[in-house]
Coordinates of C-alpha atoms and ligand atoms in Angstrom, one line a residue:
M5 CA 88.3 -102.6 42.0
D6 CA 88.2 -106.2 43.2
A7 CA 91.0 -107.1 45.6
K8 CA 92.0 -109.9 43.2
Q9 CA 93.1 -108.3 39.9
V10 CA 93.2 -109.4 36.3
V11 CA 96.7 -108.7 35.1
L12 CA 98.3 -108.9 31.6
I13 CA 102.1 -109.0 31.5
T14 CA 104.3 -108.5 28.4
G15 CA 107.6 -110.3 28.0
A16 CA 106.7 -113.1 30.6
S17 CA 108.8 -115.8 29.0
T18 CA 111.8 -115.2 31.3
G19 CA 113.2 -112.8 33.9
F20 CA 111.1 -110.2 35.7
G21 CA 108.0 -110.9 33.6
R22 CA 108.0 -114.6 34.4
L23 CA 108.6 -113.8 38.1
F24 CA 105.8 -111.2 38.1
A25 CA 103.4 -113.7 36.6
E26 CA 104.2 -116.5 39.0
T27 CA 104.3 -114.2 42.1
L28 CA 101.0 -112.5 41.2
A29 CA 99.2 -115.8 40.3
R30 CA 100.4 -117.3 43.6
H31 CA 98.7 -114.4 45.4
G32 CA 95.4 -115.2 43.7
H33 CA 95.5 -112.7 40.8
T34 CA 94.4 -113.9 37.4
V35 CA 97.5 -113.5 35.2
F36 CA 97.9 -113.5 31.4
A37 CA 101.6 -114.3 30.9
T38 CA 102.2 -113.1 27.4
M39 CA 105.2 -113.8 25.2
R40 CA 106.3 -114.0 21.6
D41 CA 106.1 -117.3 19.8
P42 CA 104.9 -119.6 22.7
T43 CA 104.8 -122.5 20.2
G44 CA 108.3 -121.9 18.8
R45 CA 111.2 -120.2 20.4
N46 CA 109.4 -119.9 23.8
V47 CA 107.8 -123.3 23.7
T48 CA 109.7 -124.6 26.8
N49 CA 109.0 -121.4 28.8
A50 CA 105.3 -121.6 27.9
S51 CA 105.1 -125.3 28.8
E52 CA 106.8 -124.7 32.1
I53 CA 104.4 -121.9 33.0
R54 CA 101.4 -124.0 32.1
A55 CA 102.8 -126.9 34.1
L56 CA 103.2 -124.7 37.1
A57 CA 99.7 -123.4 36.7
K58 CA 98.3 -126.9 36.6
K59 CA 100.5 -128.2 39.5
E60 CA 99.6 -125.4 41.9
S61 CA 96.1 -124.7 40.5
L62 CA 97.0 -121.1 39.7
P63 CA 94.9 -118.7 37.6
L64 CA 97.9 -118.3 35.2
H65 CA 97.4 -118.4 31.4
V66 CA 99.9 -118.1 28.5
L67 CA 99.1 -116.0 25.5
E68 CA 101.0 -115.0 22.4
L69 CA 101.9 -111.3 22.3
D70 CA 104.7 -109.6 20.3
V71 CA 104.8 -106.0 21.4
T72 CA 106.1 -104.9 17.9
K73 CA 103.0 -106.2 16.1
D74 CA 99.7 -104.3 16.3
A75 CA 97.6 -107.4 15.5
S76 CA 99.3 -109.6 18.0
V77 CA 98.8 -107.0 20.8
E78 CA 95.1 -106.4 20.0
Q79 CA 94.4 -110.1 19.8
A80 CA 96.1 -110.9 23.2
V81 CA 94.2 -108.0 24.9
R82 CA 90.9 -109.1 23.3
T83 CA 91.4 -112.8 24.2
S84 CA 92.3 -112.0 27.8
I85 CA 89.4 -109.7 28.3
E86 CA 87.0 -112.3 26.7
Q87 CA 88.4 -114.9 29.1
A88 CA 88.5 -112.9 32.3
G89 CA 85.7 -110.4 31.7
R90 CA 87.9 -107.4 32.6
M91 CA 91.4 -106.1 32.7
D92 CA 92.7 -104.4 35.8
V93 CA 96.5 -104.1 35.4
V94 CA 98.8 -104.2 32.4
I95 CA 102.5 -104.6 33.1
N96 CA 104.6 -103.2 30.3
N97 CA 107.7 -105.3 30.9
A98 CA 109.0 -106.5 27.5
G99 CA 112.3 -105.0 26.6
Y100 CA 115.9 -105.5 25.9
G101 CA 119.3 -103.8 26.1
L102 CA 121.6 -102.6 23.3
I103 CA 125.3 -102.2 24.2
G104 CA 127.9 -100.2 22.3
L105 CA 129.0 -96.6 21.8
A106 CA 126.2 -94.6 20.2
E107 CA 127.9 -94.0 16.9
A108 CA 128.3 -97.8 16.4
V109 CA 124.5 -98.3 16.6
T110 CA 122.9 -98.5 13.2
T111 CA 119.7 -96.6 12.4
E112 CA 117.9 -99.9 12.0
Q113 CA 119.1 -101.1 15.5
A114 CA 118.0 -97.7 17.0
Q115 CA 114.5 -98.1 15.4
Q116 CA 114.3 -101.7 16.6
I117 CA 115.0 -101.0 20.2
M118 CA 112.5 -98.1 20.2
D119 CA 109.9 -100.3 18.5
T120 CA 110.1 -102.8 21.4
N121 CA 110.9 -100.7 24.5
F122 CA 108.8 -97.6 23.6
F123 CA 106.4 -98.2 20.7
G124 CA 105.6 -101.6 22.2
V125 CA 104.2 -99.8 25.3
V126 CA 102.3 -97.3 23.0
R127 CA 100.6 -100.3 21.3
V128 CA 99.7 -102.2 24.5
N129 CA 98.3 -99.1 26.2
R130 CA 96.3 -98.0 23.2
A131 CA 94.8 -101.5 23.0
V132 CA 93.8 -101.7 26.6
L133 CA 92.7 -98.2 27.5
P134 CA 89.3 -98.3 25.8
Y135 CA 88.5 -101.3 28.0
M136 CA 89.8 -99.7 31.2
R137 CA 87.9 -96.6 30.4
R138 CA 84.6 -98.6 30.1
Q139 CA 85.3 -100.3 33.4
R140 CA 86.2 -96.8 34.9
G141 CA 89.6 -98.0 36.3
G142 CA 92.8 -99.8 35.8
L143 CA 96.6 -99.6 36.3
L144 CA 99.2 -99.2 33.6
L145 CA 102.5 -100.3 35.1
H146 CA 105.7 -99.5 33.3
I147 CA 109.0 -101.3 33.9
S148 CA 111.6 -98.7 33.3
S149 CA 115.1 -98.6 34.8
G150 CA 117.6 -96.5 36.6
A151 CA 118.8 -96.0 33.0
G152 CA 115.5 -94.2 32.4
R153 CA 116.8 -91.4 34.6
V154 CA 120.6 -91.5 34.6
V155 CA 122.6 -91.8 31.4
F156 CA 125.0 -94.8 31.0
P157 CA 127.5 -94.1 28.2
S158 CA 127.5 -97.2 25.8
F159 CA 123.8 -97.7 26.6
G160 CA 122.7 -94.5 25.0
F161 CA 119.9 -96.0 22.9
Y162 CA 118.6 -98.2 25.8
C163 CA 118.6 -95.1 28.0
A164 CA 116.8 -93.1 25.2
S165 CA 114.1 -95.8 25.0
K166 CA 113.6 -95.8 28.8
F167 CA 113.7 -92.0 29.1
A168 CA 111.0 -91.9 26.4
L169 CA 109.0 -94.5 28.3
E170 CA 109.3 -92.4 31.5
A171 CA 108.0 -89.3 29.8
L172 CA 105.1 -91.2 28.2
A173 CA 104.1 -93.0 31.4
E174 CA 104.2 -89.7 33.3
A175 CA 102.0 -88.0 30.7
Y176 CA 99.5 -90.9 31.0
H177 CA 99.7 -90.5 34.8
Y178 CA 98.4 -86.9 34.7
E179 CA 96.0 -87.3 31.8
L180 CA 94.2 -90.5 32.8
A181 CA 93.7 -89.8 36.5
P182 CA 90.3 -88.1 36.1
Q183 CA 89.0 -91.3 34.5
G184 CA 90.2 -93.4 37.5
I185 CA 93.0 -95.0 35.5
E186 CA 96.5 -94.9 37.1
S187 CA 99.9 -95.0 35.4
S188 CA 103.0 -95.9 37.5
I189 CA 106.6 -96.5 36.8
V190 CA 108.9 -99.1 38.4
Q191 CA 112.7 -98.3 38.1
P192 CA 114.7 -101.4 38.9
G193 CA 118.5 -101.3 39.4
A194 CA 120.6 -104.2 38.1
Y195 CA 119.0 -107.7 38.7
Q196 CA 120.1 -111.2 37.7
T197 CA 117.9 -112.0 34.7
A198 CA 118.5 -113.1 31.2
V199 CA 118.8 -109.4 30.3
F200 CA 122.6 -109.3 30.2
G201 CA 122.9 -112.4 28.0
N202 CA 120.3 -110.9 25.7
F203 CA 122.1 -107.6 25.1
V204 CA 122.3 -106.8 21.4
K205 CA 125.7 -105.5 20.4
A206 CA 126.1 -102.3 18.3
A207 CA 126.7 -103.5 14.7
D208 CA 129.0 -100.9 13.3
E209 CA 132.0 -101.2 15.6
A210 CA 134.4 -100.0 13.0
R211 CA 133.0 -96.5 13.7
T212 CA 134.6 -96.6 17.2
N213 CA 138.2 -97.1 16.1
T214 CA 139.1 -93.6 17.0
Y215 CA 137.3 -93.4 20.3
G216 CA 140.3 -94.5 22.4
V217 CA 139.5 -94.6 26.1
S218 CA 135.7 -94.4 25.4
N219 CA 136.0 -97.9 24.0
Q220 CA 136.6 -99.2 27.6
I221 CA 133.3 -97.9 28.8
P222 CA 131.0 -100.7 27.6
G223 CA 133.1 -103.4 29.3
K224 CA 133.3 -101.3 32.5
I225 CA 129.5 -100.7 32.7
N226 CA 128.7 -104.2 31.7
G227 CA 131.1 -105.5 34.4
L228 CA 129.5 -103.2 37.1
L229 CA 126.0 -104.2 36.2
T230 CA 126.6 -108.0 36.1
T231 CA 128.7 -108.0 39.3
T232 CA 126.2 -105.9 41.4
A233 CA 123.0 -107.5 40.1
G234 CA 120.5 -108.5 42.8
N235 CA 117.8 -111.1 43.2
P236 CA 115.0 -110.3 40.8
Q237 CA 112.4 -111.6 43.2
E238 CA 112.9 -108.3 45.1
V239 CA 111.4 -106.5 42.0
A240 CA 108.6 -109.1 41.8
D241 CA 107.7 -108.5 45.4
A242 CA 107.7 -104.8 44.9
V243 CA 105.4 -105.1 41.8
L244 CA 103.0 -107.3 43.9
Q245 CA 102.9 -104.6 46.5
V246 CA 102.1 -101.9 43.8
V247 CA 99.4 -104.1 42.3
E248 CA 97.9 -104.7 45.8
T249 CA 98.0 -101.0 46.8
P250 CA 94.5 -99.5 46.9
V251 CA 93.4 -97.3 44.0
G252 CA 94.4 -93.7 44.6
Q253 CA 97.3 -94.5 46.8
R254 CA 99.8 -95.6 44.2
K255 CA 102.8 -93.4 43.5
L256 CA 104.0 -92.3 40.1
R257 CA 107.5 -93.8 40.5
Y258 CA 109.0 -96.7 42.5
R259 CA 112.8 -97.0 42.5
I260 CA 113.7 -100.6 43.4
S261 CA 117.4 -101.0 43.9
S262 CA 120.1 -101.3 46.6
A263 CA 122.0 -98.6 44.8
S264 CA 120.2 -95.2 44.5
L265 CA 122.6 -93.8 41.8
G266 CA 120.8 -90.5 42.5
V267 CA 117.6 -91.7 40.9
D268 CA 115.6 -90.9 44.0
E269 CA 116.9 -87.4 44.0
I270 CA 116.0 -86.9 40.3
N271 CA 112.5 -88.3 41.0
A272 CA 112.0 -85.9 43.9
L273 CA 113.3 -82.9 42.0
S274 CA 111.2 -83.7 38.9
E275 CA 108.1 -84.0 41.1
N276 CA 108.8 -80.5 42.4
V277 CA 109.5 -79.1 38.9
Q278 CA 106.3 -80.6 37.6
A279 CA 104.2 -79.2 40.4
R280 CA 105.6 -75.7 39.8
F281 CA 105.0 -76.1 36.1
F282 CA 101.3 -76.9 36.8
E283 CA 101.1 -73.9 39.1
V284 CA 102.5 -71.6 36.3
L285 CA 99.9 -73.2 33.9
G286 CA 97.3 -72.3 36.5
I287 CA 96.0 -75.8 36.7
A288 CA 97.4 -76.7 40.1
T289 CA 94.3 -76.3 42.1
D290 CA 91.4 -76.3 39.7
T291 CA 92.1 -79.4 37.6
A292 CA 91.2 -82.8 38.6
F293 CA 94.2 -84.5 37.2
V294 CA 96.7 -82.5 39.2
Q295 CA 94.6 -82.8 42.4
R296 CA 94.5 -86.5 42.0
S297 CA 98.1 -86.9 41.0
A298 CA 99.3 -84.8 43.9
A299 CA 97.2 -87.0 46.2
T300 CA 98.9 -90.1 44.9
N301 CA 102.5 -88.9 45.1
Ligands
LIG418 N1 117.4 -107.1 34.8 C1 117.7 -105.9 35.0 O1 118.8 -105.6 35.6 C2 116.8 -104.8 34.6 C3 117.0 -103.5 35.2 C4 116.2 -102.5 34.8 C5 115.1 -102.7 33.9 N2 115.0 -103.9 33.3 C6 113.9 -104.1 32.4 O2 113.1 -105.1 32.8 C7 112.4 -105.7 31.7 C8 112.5 -107.2 31.7 O3 113.8 -107.5 31.5 P1 114.5 -108.8 32.2 O4 115.6 -108.2 33.0 O5 113.5 -109.6 32.8 O6 115.2 -109.5 31.0 P2 114.8 -110.8 30.1 O7 114.8 -112.0 31.0 O8 115.7 -110.8 28.9 O9 113.3 -110.5 29.7 C9 113.0 -109.7 28.6 C10 111.6 -110.1 28.1 O10 111.2 -109.2 27.1 C11 110.7 -110.0 26.1 N3 110.7 -109.4 24.8 C12 111.6 -108.9 24.0 N4 111.2 -108.4 22.9 C13 109.8 -108.7 22.9 C14 108.8 -108.4 22.0 N5 109.0 -107.8 20.8 N6 107.5 -108.8 22.3 C15 107.3 -109.4 23.5 N7 108.2 -109.7 24.4 C16 109.5 -109.3 24.1 C17 111.6 -111.3 26.0 O11 111.0 -112.3 25.3 P3 111.7 -113.4 24.4 O12 111.9 -114.6 25.3 O13 110.7 -113.7 23.3 O14 113.0 -112.8 23.9 C18 111.7 -111.5 27.5 O15 110.6 -112.2 28.0 C19 113.0 -105.0 30.4 O16 112.1 -103.9 30.0 C20 114.3 -104.4 31.0 O17 114.7 -103.3 30.2 C21 115.8 -105.0 33.7

């Protein structure tokens, strides 16, 4: 793989995605900052990114990509590969939070969050993997969360979407390694982005009338998250490091937070459990994917 990478980022209109795009492009990587509706709701964000690219002569391009739409995902992947000639890194970043006690979340809201935070990743990875396979390499990077490992009551569906993402990204990690394609997970703690302002509220609040003290949980957790949130550039700097880590040396998981919340412990325990599971399966020593994945952890 070339030292300078071609990178596609989803959800690059604001927050982490935008910072990843600017940080990576400023380090010479060719970046496709993708977003929904760059000529409508995100027209200002798209123009600001294009203006920055022009002002600083950065290899930074804006493309339309809505992770909930197959055709939009396929088109963005195709266009970026036509323009850059290859695709080295995909950062699955697009996502949002859904706050409220689980019973107050409607089935439609549950489906919508999974469609973005989980199926969005399925769409993007399925679109890009045939290209990565042809070029015999690439990195799928997944922006999960501490809430992909620890359950926050009143964020049950957000947690479910990130737990699902963690499982999928880990399966890719083992399965794709023999083809030289890596899958890694970044687990940020709370950081100051637009995420908190963009939380969707559970629609069926009448369901929670009888919940008593549990009704205080959403406010408490929201308060904790917003008051402890750090500078998101920390996460962008960490992602830059992962992107610039040589092939074969990248880890499966990166926890980026000043507060561990026990996520590091869960990661370490799960790594041991997985290794024992592969031993039981009898594929610990004679299967390329385990050898390779053990070498990268
Ligand atoms: N900030 C934190 O504390 C924190 C902590 C852990 C994990 N995360 C994760 O980090 C990721 C980025 O969040 P953020 O904190 O940077 O918040 P953000 O500023 O709200 O960014 C979320 C991005 O996702 C995009 N998005 C939403 N639905 C989309 C869709 N269907 N197709 C394409 N893009 C879509 C949004 O685009 P629009 O502008 O079009 O809405 C926006 O660009 C998320 O996956 C989030 O779960 C954040």
